CSV table of C-alpha atoms and ligand atoms in Angstrom, one decimal:
chain,number,residue,atom,x,y,z
A,257,MET,CA,0.0,0.3,0.1
A,258,LYS,CA,1.3,3.6,-0.5
A,259,LYS,CA,2.4,5.4,2.3
A,260,VAL,CA,1.8,9.0,1.9
A,261,GLY,CA,3.3,11.4,5.3
A,262,VAL,CA,1.2,14.7,6.1
A,263,ALA,CA,2.0,17.6,7.8
A,264,LEU,CA,-0.7,20.1,9.2
A,265,LEU,CA,0.3,23.9,9.8
A,266,GLY,CA,-1.9,24.8,12.8
A,267,LEU,CA,-4.0,23.1,15.2
A,268,GLY,CA,-7.1,25.6,15.2
A,269,THR,CA,-10.8,25.2,13.8
A,270,VAL,CA,-10.1,23.4,10.6
A,271,GLY,CA,-6.6,22.2,11.0
A,272,GLY,CA,-8.3,20.1,14.1
A,273,GLY,CA,-11.4,19.4,12.0
A,274,THR,CA,-8.3,17.6,9.8
A,275,TYR,CA,-6.9,15.9,11.9
A,276,LYS,CA,-10.0,14.3,13.1
A,277,ILE,CA,-11.1,12.9,9.7
A,278,LEU,CA,-7.4,11.9,8.8
A,279,THR,CA,-7.5,9.8,12.1
A,280,LYS,CA,-11.0,8.6,12.3
A,281,ASN,CA,-11.6,8.3,8.2
A,282,ARG,CA,-7.6,6.4,7.5
A,283,ASP,CA,-8.7,3.1,7.0
A,284,ASP,CA,-11.6,3.8,5.1
A,285,ILE,CA,-9.4,6.4,2.6
A,286,LYS,CA,-7.0,3.1,2.7
A,287,LYS,CA,-9.5,0.5,1.4
A,288,ASN,CA,-11.5,2.9,-0.7
A,289,TYR,CA,-8.4,5.0,-2.9
A,290,GLY,CA,-5.3,2.6,-1.8
A,291,VAL,CA,-3.3,5.4,-0.2
A,292,ASP,CA,-2.2,5.3,3.8
A,293,LEU,CA,-2.4,8.9,5.2
A,294,GLU,CA,-0.1,9.3,8.2
A,295,ILE,CA,0.1,12.8,9.7
A,296,ARG,CA,3.9,12.9,10.9
A,297,HIS,CA,4.1,16.2,12.0
A,298,ILE,CA,2.1,19.1,13.3
A,299,LEU,CA,3.1,23.0,13.6
A,300,GLU,CA,1.4,24.3,16.9
A,301,LYS,CA,2.3,26.3,19.7
A,302,ASP,CA,-0.4,25.4,21.8
A,303,MET,CA,-0.3,21.8,23.5
A,304,SER,CA,-3.8,22.2,24.7
A,305,LYS,CA,-5.4,22.1,21.0
A,306,VAL,CA,-2.9,18.9,20.7
A,307,LYS,CA,-4.0,17.8,24.0
A,308,ALA,CA,-8.2,18.3,23.2
A,309,LEU,CA,-7.4,16.5,19.9
A,310,GLY,CA,-5.1,13.7,21.8
A,311,ALA,CA,-2.1,13.7,19.1
A,312,ASN,CA,1.2,12.6,20.0
A,313,PRO,CA,2.7,15.4,21.2
A,314,ASP,CA,6.5,14.0,20.0
A,315,ILE,CA,5.4,15.2,16.2
A,316,VAL,CA,4.2,18.4,17.1
A,317,SER,CA,6.9,21.9,17.3
A,318,CYS,CA,7.2,25.4,16.1
A,319,ASP,CA,10.0,24.6,13.9
A,320,ILE,CA,9.2,24.0,9.8
A,321,ASN,CA,12.4,22.7,9.4
A,322,ASN,CA,10.9,19.4,10.9
A,323,ILE,CA,8.7,19.5,8.2
A,324,LEU,CA,11.4,20.2,5.1
A,325,LYS,CA,13.9,17.9,6.5
A,326,ASP,CA,11.3,14.9,6.9
A,327,PRO,CA,11.3,13.1,3.3
A,328,GLU,CA,8.3,10.7,3.8
A,329,ILE,CA,6.6,14.6,4.2
A,330,LYS,CA,4.6,14.9,1.0
A,331,ILE,CA,2.0,17.3,1.5
A,332,VAL,CA,1.2,20.1,3.5
A,333,ALA,CA,-1.8,21.5,4.9
A,334,GLU,CA,-2.0,24.9,6.2
A,335,PHE,CA,-4.2,26.5,8.5
A,336,PHE,CA,-2.9,29.7,9.7
A,337,GLY,CA,-4.4,32.3,7.8
A,338,GLY,CA,-3.5,35.4,7.0
A,339,ILE,CA,-0.7,36.1,4.8
A,340,GLU,CA,2.7,35.5,6.6
A,341,PRO,CA,4.6,33.2,8.3
A,342,ALA,CA,2.3,31.1,5.8
A,343,LYS,CA,3.6,31.8,2.4
A,344,SER,CA,6.6,31.7,3.0
A,345,PHE,CA,6.7,28.6,4.8
A,346,LEU,CA,4.7,27.3,1.7
A,347,VAL,CA,7.0,28.7,-0.9
A,348,GLN,CA,9.8,26.8,1.1
A,349,CYS,CA,7.4,22.9,1.3
A,350,LEU,CA,7.0,23.5,-2.7
A,351,LEU,CA,10.2,24.1,-3.5
A,352,ALA,CA,11.5,21.1,-1.1
A,353,GLY,CA,9.0,19.0,-3.3
A,354,LYS,CA,6.4,19.2,-1.0
A,355,SER,CA,2.7,19.5,-2.6
A,356,ILE,CA,0.4,21.9,-0.3
A,357,VAL,CA,-3.2,22.0,0.3
A,358,THR,CA,-4.7,25.4,1.7
A,359,ALA,CA,-7.8,26.7,3.0
A,360,ASN,CA,-6.4,30.3,3.2
A,361,LYS,CA,-7.9,32.3,0.5
A,362,GLU,CA,-6.3,35.9,1.5
A,363,MET,CA,-3.3,34.6,0.6
A,364,PHE,CA,-4.1,32.0,-2.3
A,365,SER,CA,-5.9,34.9,-3.8
A,366,GLN,CA,-3.1,37.3,-3.9
A,367,TYR,CA,0.2,34.8,-4.2
A,368,TRP,CA,-1.3,32.1,-6.6
A,369,HIS,CA,1.4,33.0,-8.7
A,370,GLU,CA,4.2,33.2,-6.5
A,371,LEU,CA,3.2,29.6,-4.9
A,372,GLU,CA,2.7,28.2,-8.3
A,373,SER,CA,5.9,29.2,-9.6
A,374,ALA,CA,7.6,27.7,-6.5
A,375,ALA,CA,5.5,23.9,-7.4
A,376,LYS,CA,6.6,23.7,-10.8
A,377,LYS,CA,10.3,24.3,-10.0
A,378,GLY,CA,9.6,21.8,-7.0
A,379,LYS,CA,7.9,19.4,-9.5
A,380,ALA,CA,4.6,19.5,-6.4
A,381,GLY,CA,1.3,20.5,-6.8
A,382,VAL,CA,-1.1,23.2,-5.1
A,383,TYR,CA,-4.1,22.7,-4.2
A,384,PHE,CA,-7.2,24.9,-2.9
A,385,GLU,CA,-10.4,23.0,-2.7
A,386,ALA,CA,-11.1,24.2,0.9
A,387,SER,CA,-10.3,28.1,-0.1
A,388,CYS,CA,-13.7,28.5,-1.6
A,389,VAL,CA,-17.4,27.7,0.0
A,390,GLY,CA,-15.5,25.6,2.6
A,391,GLY,CA,-16.6,21.8,2.3
A,392,VAL,CA,-18.4,22.9,-1.2
A,393,PRO,CA,-16.5,21.3,-4.0
A,394,VAL,CA,-16.5,23.9,-6.0
A,395,ILE,CA,-13.1,24.1,-7.3
A,396,ARG,CA,-13.0,20.6,-8.2
A,397,THR,CA,-16.3,21.3,-10.3
A,398,LEU,CA,-14.7,24.1,-12.2
A,399,THR,CA,-11.4,22.5,-13.3
A,400,GLU,CA,-12.4,18.9,-13.6
A,401,SER,CA,-16.2,18.8,-14.4
A,402,MET,CA,-16.8,21.8,-16.3
A,403,GLN,CA,-14.5,21.4,-19.6
A,404,GLY,CA,-17.5,21.3,-22.1
A,405,ASN,CA,-18.6,25.0,-21.1
A,406,ASN,CA,-17.8,28.5,-21.8
A,407,ILE,CA,-19.2,29.6,-18.2
A,408,LYS,CA,-21.1,32.5,-18.7
A,409,CYS,CA,-21.7,33.6,-15.1
A,410,ILE,CA,-21.1,32.8,-11.5
A,411,MET,CA,-22.7,34.0,-8.9
A,412,GLY,CA,-22.8,33.1,-4.7
A,413,ILE,CA,-23.6,33.0,-1.7
A,414,VAL,CA,-20.1,32.5,-0.1
A,415,ASN,CA,-20.0,33.7,3.1
A,416,GLY,CA,-21.7,31.9,6.3
A,417,THR,CA,-21.5,34.9,8.7
A,418,THR,CA,-23.3,37.5,6.2
A,419,ASN,CA,-25.7,35.5,5.5
A,420,TYR,CA,-26.2,34.3,8.6
A,421,ILE,CA,-26.8,37.9,9.3
A,422,LEU,CA,-29.0,38.8,6.6
A,423,SER,CA,-31.3,35.8,7.1
A,424,LYS,CA,-31.8,36.3,10.8
A,425,MET,CA,-32.8,40.7,9.8
A,426,ALA,CA,-35.2,39.3,7.3
A,427,ASP,CA,-36.8,36.5,9.3
A,428,GLU,CA,-37.0,38.1,12.7
A,429,GLY,CA,-37.2,41.7,11.5
A,430,LEU,CA,-34.4,42.9,13.5
A,431,GLU,CA,-31.3,45.3,12.8
A,432,TYR,CA,-28.3,44.8,11.9
A,433,GLU,CA,-26.0,45.8,14.7
A,434,THR,CA,-28.6,43.4,16.8
A,435,VAL,CA,-27.7,40.4,14.7
A,436,LEU,CA,-24.5,41.0,14.6
A,437,LYS,CA,-23.8,41.3,18.1
A,438,GLU,CA,-25.6,37.8,18.9
A,439,ALA,CA,-24.2,36.5,16.0
A,440,GLN,CA,-20.9,37.4,17.6
A,441,LYS,CA,-21.8,35.9,21.1
A,442,LEU,CA,-22.9,32.7,18.9
A,443,GLY,CA,-19.3,32.2,17.5
A,444,TYR,CA,-20.8,33.2,14.0
A,445,ALA,CA,-18.9,36.1,13.9
A,446,GLU,CA,-15.6,37.2,14.8
A,447,ALA,CA,-15.3,39.9,17.2
A,448,ASN,CA,-13.4,42.0,14.8
A,449,PRO,CA,-15.8,41.1,11.8
A,450,THR,CA,-14.8,43.0,9.1
A,451,ALA,CA,-13.3,40.6,6.5
A,452,ASP,CA,-16.7,39.3,6.5
A,453,VAL,CA,-19.1,42.0,6.8
A,454,ASP,CA,-17.4,44.6,4.9
A,455,GLY,CA,-17.0,41.9,1.9
A,456,TYR,CA,-13.0,41.0,1.7
A,457,ASP,CA,-13.9,37.1,2.6
A,458,SER,CA,-16.4,36.8,-0.9
A,459,MET,CA,-14.0,39.4,-2.6
A,460,TYR,CA,-11.1,36.7,-2.0
A,461,LYS,CA,-13.2,33.9,-2.9
A,462,LEU,CA,-14.5,35.2,-6.3
A,463,SER,CA,-10.8,36.3,-7.5
A,464,ILE,CA,-10.1,32.8,-7.0
A,465,LEU,CA,-13.2,31.0,-8.3
A,466,SER,CA,-13.7,33.7,-11.3
A,467,SER,CA,-10.4,33.2,-12.6
A,468,LEU,CA,-11.1,29.5,-12.7
A,469,ALA,CA,-14.3,30.2,-14.4
A,470,PHE,CA,-13.1,32.8,-17.0
A,471,HIS,CA,-9.3,31.3,-17.8
A,472,THR,CA,-7.8,34.4,-16.7
A,473,LYS,CA,-6.6,36.1,-14.0
A,474,VAL,CA,-9.3,38.0,-12.0
A,475,PRO,CA,-7.1,40.1,-9.2
A,476,ILE,CA,-8.7,41.4,-6.1
A,477,ASP,CA,-8.1,45.3,-7.6
A,478,LYS,CA,-10.7,44.4,-10.3
A,479,ILE,CA,-13.3,43.4,-8.1
A,480,TYR,CA,-15.8,45.8,-7.0
A,481,ARG,CA,-16.8,45.7,-3.0
A,482,GLU,CA,-19.6,46.7,-1.0
A,483,GLY,CA,-20.2,44.7,2.4
A,484,ILE,CA,-23.6,44.9,4.7
A,485,SER,CA,-23.0,47.0,7.1
A,486,ASN,CA,-25.5,49.4,6.0
A,487,ILE,CA,-28.4,47.5,5.0
A,488,SER,CA,-31.2,48.6,7.1
A,489,LYS,CA,-34.0,46.2,8.2
A,490,LEU,CA,-36.8,48.5,6.8
A,491,ASP,CA,-35.0,47.8,2.8
A,492,ILE,CA,-35.6,44.0,3.4
A,493,GLU,CA,-39.2,44.7,4.2
A,494,TYR,CA,-39.7,46.5,1.0
A,495,GLY,CA,-38.0,44.7,-0.6
A,496,LYS,CA,-39.8,41.3,0.3
A,497,LYS,CA,-43.2,43.3,-0.7
A,498,PHE,CA,-41.2,43.5,-4.6
A,499,GLY,CA,-40.8,39.8,-4.0
A,500,TYR,CA,-36.8,40.5,-3.6
A,501,THR,CA,-34.7,38.9,-0.9
A,502,LEU,CA,-31.3,40.3,0.1
A,503,LYS,CA,-28.1,38.4,-0.3
A,504,LEU,CA,-24.5,39.6,-0.2
A,505,LEU,CA,-23.4,38.2,-3.6
A,506,ALA,CA,-20.4,37.5,-5.1
A,507,ILE,CA,-21.1,37.9,-8.9
A,508,GLY,CA,-18.4,36.9,-11.8
A,509,LYS,CA,-20.2,37.3,-15.4
A,510,LYS,CA,-18.4,37.3,-18.9
A,511,GLU,CA,-19.8,39.1,-21.1
A,512,ASN,CA,-19.2,40.1,-25.1
A,513,GLY,CA,-15.5,39.1,-23.8
A,514,LYS,CA,-14.8,41.2,-20.8
A,515,ILE,CA,-15.1,40.0,-17.5
A,516,GLU,CA,-16.8,41.7,-14.5
A,517,ALA,CA,-16.6,41.2,-10.7
A,518,ARG,CA,-18.3,42.5,-8.1
A,519,VAL,CA,-19.1,41.8,-4.3
A,520,HIS,CA,-22.2,43.8,-2.8
A,521,PRO,CA,-25.6,43.4,-1.0
A,522,ALA,CA,-28.1,42.5,-4.2
A,523,PHE,CA,-32.0,41.7,-4.3
A,524,ILE,CA,-32.6,38.3,-6.2
A,525,PRO,CA,-36.4,37.3,-6.8
A,526,SER,CA,-37.7,35.4,-3.7
A,527,ASP,CA,-38.3,32.3,-6.0
A,528,HIS,CA,-34.6,32.2,-7.4
A,529,PRO,CA,-32.2,29.2,-6.0
A,530,LEU,CA,-30.3,31.5,-4.0
A,531,ALA,CA,-32.8,32.5,-2.1
A,532,ALA,CA,-33.9,29.9,-0.2
A,533,VAL,CA,-30.0,29.3,1.2
A,534,LYS,CA,-30.8,30.7,4.9
A,535,GLU,CA,-28.2,30.8,8.1
A,536,SER,CA,-24.9,30.2,7.2
A,537,PHE,CA,-25.2,27.8,4.6
A,538,ASN,CA,-23.2,29.3,0.9
A,539,ALA,CA,-24.0,28.4,-2.6
A,540,VAL,CA,-22.8,29.0,-5.9
A,541,HIS,CA,-25.0,29.3,-8.8
A,542,ILE,CA,-23.0,28.5,-12.2
A,543,VAL,CA,-24.4,29.0,-15.7
A,544,GLY,CA,-22.6,27.2,-18.4
A,545,ASP,CA,-23.5,28.0,-21.9
A,546,ASN,CA,-24.3,23.9,-22.6
A,547,VAL,CA,-25.4,22.3,-19.2
A,548,GLY,CA,-27.0,25.7,-18.3
A,549,ASP,CA,-27.7,26.0,-14.3
A,550,ILE,CA,-25.8,24.3,-11.6
A,551,MET,CA,-26.2,24.8,-8.0
A,552,LEU,CA,-23.7,23.3,-5.0
A,553,TYR,CA,-24.9,23.9,-1.8
A,554,GLY,CA,-23.4,23.4,1.8
A,555,ARG,CA,-21.5,24.4,4.2
A,556,GLY,CA,-19.2,27.1,3.6
A,557,ALA,CA,-17.2,27.0,6.8
A,558,GLY,CA,-16.6,24.9,9.8
A,559,ASP,CA,-14.5,22.0,11.2
A,560,LEU,CA,-15.0,19.5,9.7
A,561,PRO,CA,-17.0,21.3,6.4
A,562,THR,CA,-13.5,22.5,5.6
A,563,GLY,CA,-11.7,19.7,7.0
A,564,SER,CA,-13.9,17.4,3.9
A,565,ALA,CA,-12.7,19.5,1.3
A,566,ILE,CA,-9.0,19.5,2.8
A,567,VAL,CA,-8.9,15.7,3.3
A,568,SER,CA,-10.5,15.7,-0.3
A,569,ASP,CA,-7.2,17.8,-1.3
A,570,ILE,CA,-4.6,15.4,0.6
A,571,VAL,CA,-6.6,12.3,-0.9
A,572,PHE,CA,-6.4,14.4,-4.7
A,573,ALA,CA,-3.0,15.5,-4.2
A,574,SER,CA,-1.5,11.7,-3.1
A,575,LEU,CA,-3.0,10.0,-6.2
A,576,GLN,CA,-1.1,12.3,-8.6
A,577,SER,CA,1.7,10.9,-10.6
A,578,LYS,CA,1.9,14.4,-12.2
A,579,HIS,CA,0.7,17.9,-10.9
A,580,LYS,CA,-1.4,20.0,-13.2
A,581,TYR,CA,-1.2,24.0,-13.2
A,582,SER,CA,-3.5,26.6,-14.3
A,583,SER,CA,-4.0,26.9,-17.7
A,584,PHE,CA,-3.9,30.2,-17.7
A,585,LYS,CA,-0.9,32.5,-16.8
A,586,ASN,CA,-2.3,34.2,-13.2
A,587,ASN,CA,0.7,36.7,-12.3
A,588,THR,CA,-1.6,39.6,-11.5
A,589,ASP,CA,1.6,42.2,-12.4
A,590,LYS,CA,0.8,41.5,-15.6
A,591,VAL,CA,-3.4,41.8,-15.8
A,592,SER,CA,-4.5,45.1,-17.2
A,593,ASP,CA,-8.1,46.8,-17.2
A,594,ARG,CA,-8.5,45.9,-21.2
A,595,GLY,CA,-10.3,42.5,-20.5
A,596,PHE,CA,-12.9,43.9,-17.4
A,597,ASN,CA,-15.9,45.9,-17.2
A,598,LYS,CA,-15.8,48.4,-13.9
A,599,ASP,CA,-19.0,50.0,-15.2
A,600,PHE,CA,-21.2,47.2,-14.9
A,601,GLN,CA,-24.8,47.6,-15.8
A,602,CYS,CA,-27.8,46.5,-13.0
A,603,GLU,CA,-31.3,47.3,-12.5
A,604,TYR,CA,-31.5,49.4,-8.7
A,605,TYR,CA,-33.7,50.0,-5.9
A,606,MET,CA,-33.1,53.6,-4.8
A,607,ARG,CA,-34.8,54.6,-1.3
A,608,LEU,CA,-35.2,58.5,-0.6
A,609,THR,CA,-36.8,60.7,2.3
A,610,VAL,CA,-38.5,63.7,1.0
A,611,LYS,CA,-40.8,66.8,1.9
A,612,ASP,CA,-44.4,65.6,0.9
A,613,VAL,CA,-45.1,68.7,-1.4
A,614,PRO,CA,-46.0,68.9,-5.0
A,615,GLY,CA,-43.6,68.5,-8.1
A,616,VAL,CA,-40.4,66.7,-5.5
A,617,ILE,CA,-40.9,63.2,-7.6
A,618,ALA,CA,-41.3,65.3,-10.7
A,619,SER,CA,-37.5,66.9,-9.5
A,620,ILE,CA,-36.2,63.6,-8.7
A,621,SER,CA,-37.4,61.8,-12.3
A,622,ALA,CA,-36.3,64.5,-14.0
A,623,LYS,CA,-32.4,64.1,-12.5
A,624,LEU,CA,-33.0,60.3,-13.4
A,625,ALA,CA,-33.8,60.8,-16.9
A,626,LYS,CA,-31.0,63.6,-17.8
A,627,PHE,CA,-29.0,60.5,-17.1
A,628,LYS,CA,-30.9,58.1,-19.1
A,629,ILE,CA,-32.2,56.4,-16.4
A,630,SER,CA,-35.4,54.5,-16.9
A,631,ILE,CA,-38.1,53.9,-14.0
A,632,ASN,CA,-39.7,50.6,-13.8
A,633,SER,CA,-41.9,51.3,-10.2
A,634,ILE,CA,-42.6,53.6,-7.9
A,635,GLN,CA,-44.0,53.6,-4.1
A,636,GLN,CA,-44.0,55.9,-1.6
A,637,LYS,CA,-45.0,55.8,2.1
A,638,VAL,CA,-45.9,59.5,3.5
A,639,GLU,CA,-46.0,60.2,7.2
A,640,GLY,CA,-46.1,63.9,9.1
A,641,ASP,CA,-44.9,66.1,6.0
A,642,LYS,CA,-42.2,63.8,5.0
A,643,ALA,CA,-42.1,60.5,2.3
A,644,SER,CA,-40.4,57.8,2.1
A,645,VAL,CA,-40.3,56.9,-2.3
A,646,ILE,CA,-39.0,53.7,-3.2
A,647,PHE,CA,-38.1,54.1,-7.1
A,648,MET,CA,-37.6,50.4,-8.9
A,649,LEU,CA,-34.8,51.4,-11.7
A,650,HIS,CA,-34.4,50.0,-15.2
A,651,ARG,CA,-31.3,48.4,-16.0
A,652,THR,CA,-28.7,51.5,-16.4
A,653,SER,CA,-24.5,51.7,-15.4
A,654,GLU,CA,-23.0,51.9,-12.3
A,655,SER,CA,-21.8,55.2,-13.4
A,656,SER,CA,-25.3,56.9,-14.0
A,657,VAL,CA,-26.5,56.0,-11.3
A,658,LYS,CA,-23.7,57.5,-9.1
A,659,LYS,CA,-24.1,60.7,-11.1
A,660,ALA,CA,-27.7,60.7,-10.7
A,661,VAL,CA,-27.9,60.2,-6.9
A,662,GLU,CA,-25.2,63.1,-6.8
A,663,ALA,CA,-27.9,65.0,-9.1
A,664,ILE,CA,-30.6,63.9,-6.4
A,665,LYS,CA,-29.1,64.8,-3.6
A,666,GLU,CA,-29.1,68.4,-4.5
A,667,VAL,CA,-32.6,68.7,-4.8
A,668,ASP,CA,-34.0,70.6,-2.3
A,669,THR,CA,-36.6,68.8,-1.1
A,670,VAL,CA,-34.9,65.5,-0.9
A,671,TYR,CA,-33.7,64.9,2.4
A,672,SER,CA,-31.9,62.0,2.2
A,673,VAL,CA,-31.1,58.9,-0.4
A,674,ASP,CA,-31.3,56.2,2.4
A,675,ALA,CA,-30.6,53.6,-0.1
A,676,ILE,CA,-29.1,52.1,-3.7
A,677,ILE,CA,-29.4,48.2,-3.8
A,678,ARG,CA,-28.3,46.6,-6.7
A,679,VAL,CA,-30.8,44.6,-8.1
A,680,GLU,CA,-30.1,40.9,-10.1
A,681,GLU,CA,-32.5,38.6,-12.1
W,788,HSE,N1,-15.8,33.5,7.2
W,788,HSE,C1,-16.1,33.0,6.2
W,788,HSE,C2,-17.6,32.7,6.8
W,788,HSE,C3,-15.6,31.0,6.2
W,788,HSE,O1,-18.3,33.2,7.2
W,788,HSE,O2,-18.3,32.1,5.6
W,788,HSE,C4,-14.0,31.2,5.7
W,788,HSE,O3,-13.7,32.2,4.8
């Protein structure tokens, strides 16, 4: 039986989950895939984590050299997160001929090229199924199962924290801050929630997913990003009345040869398959020119779900006689703006607070018309001498909406433009 040595960099949540699966499923993996995966070294300074898992303390240290010098270790799985020391350690491992497996979307989305260059030199492999949507097998779906298609669109709920928050706001009529605090208490959101709520985590994942979908490096600086911290329960409620559900979406599209990539809250029709994805679940909807629509759904985080993707990569890597590399140039420095459309088009929801006087709607409509924006419908609710007005706008460009909003703010009967939310059909 083929025996393959594995090292784990870190025993946090996902590292711990991976340790549990490799231990518990070792015999099944032997039987089903003909490979015996032996954990030969663990890098971890917190011995309480080692003890809690019942791992052998003799194979634990804080020195990467213990991994680099062991020729039996062929695969190194990284769970540190962040850029350093994760990147430097992984580059050293690759140069030493050890394949790497990572869940680290922040590092991988920005240093893919550097890792692959080192991998080619060391004749090793780079595996990252766990970097996007945790346990949901979206990476290998894109790389191994979609060759008969040109992918037109990839659209997903790729962050569980924000999906939990938005689902709770919608189902229980609560405000953002209230749900965030509760999510932090329950461990669904980090003490510093920025990476999740401001859309960075989704942006890193979209960079990886859309690069694979469109066979073109999509660097993070080509991705529009907006988070959920300004979302009010009022907009979620109004959206419901129009038949929409609000989600933080990661969207990659290729139209007329140009790629658009964006992360932002968006209304989707309440009967869209992504609208049914609740709590901390994730899902990715892919449209291929031949297969049509595909949807992958599952847990995007957690020890065992993400550990499942890591172990699947470890098994996959251990069975390769020759590792494959990306089919496109993934050097970020060489990507020009030409292949990207940053001025994307959408339908829009716009909520304003105005003075309840004759002519106010006409003044706003005139500003929209100036920027060739057509109104689909208007709703208003009057309270005292103020009115809350909602415009649903036909498809228009992001730049037109931004200019129109600036012009509308100048109208003296408009108190405020309270929300602009994109609508995806
Ligand atoms: N924090 C992420 C989420 C999981 O909430 O989905 C890791 O990317």
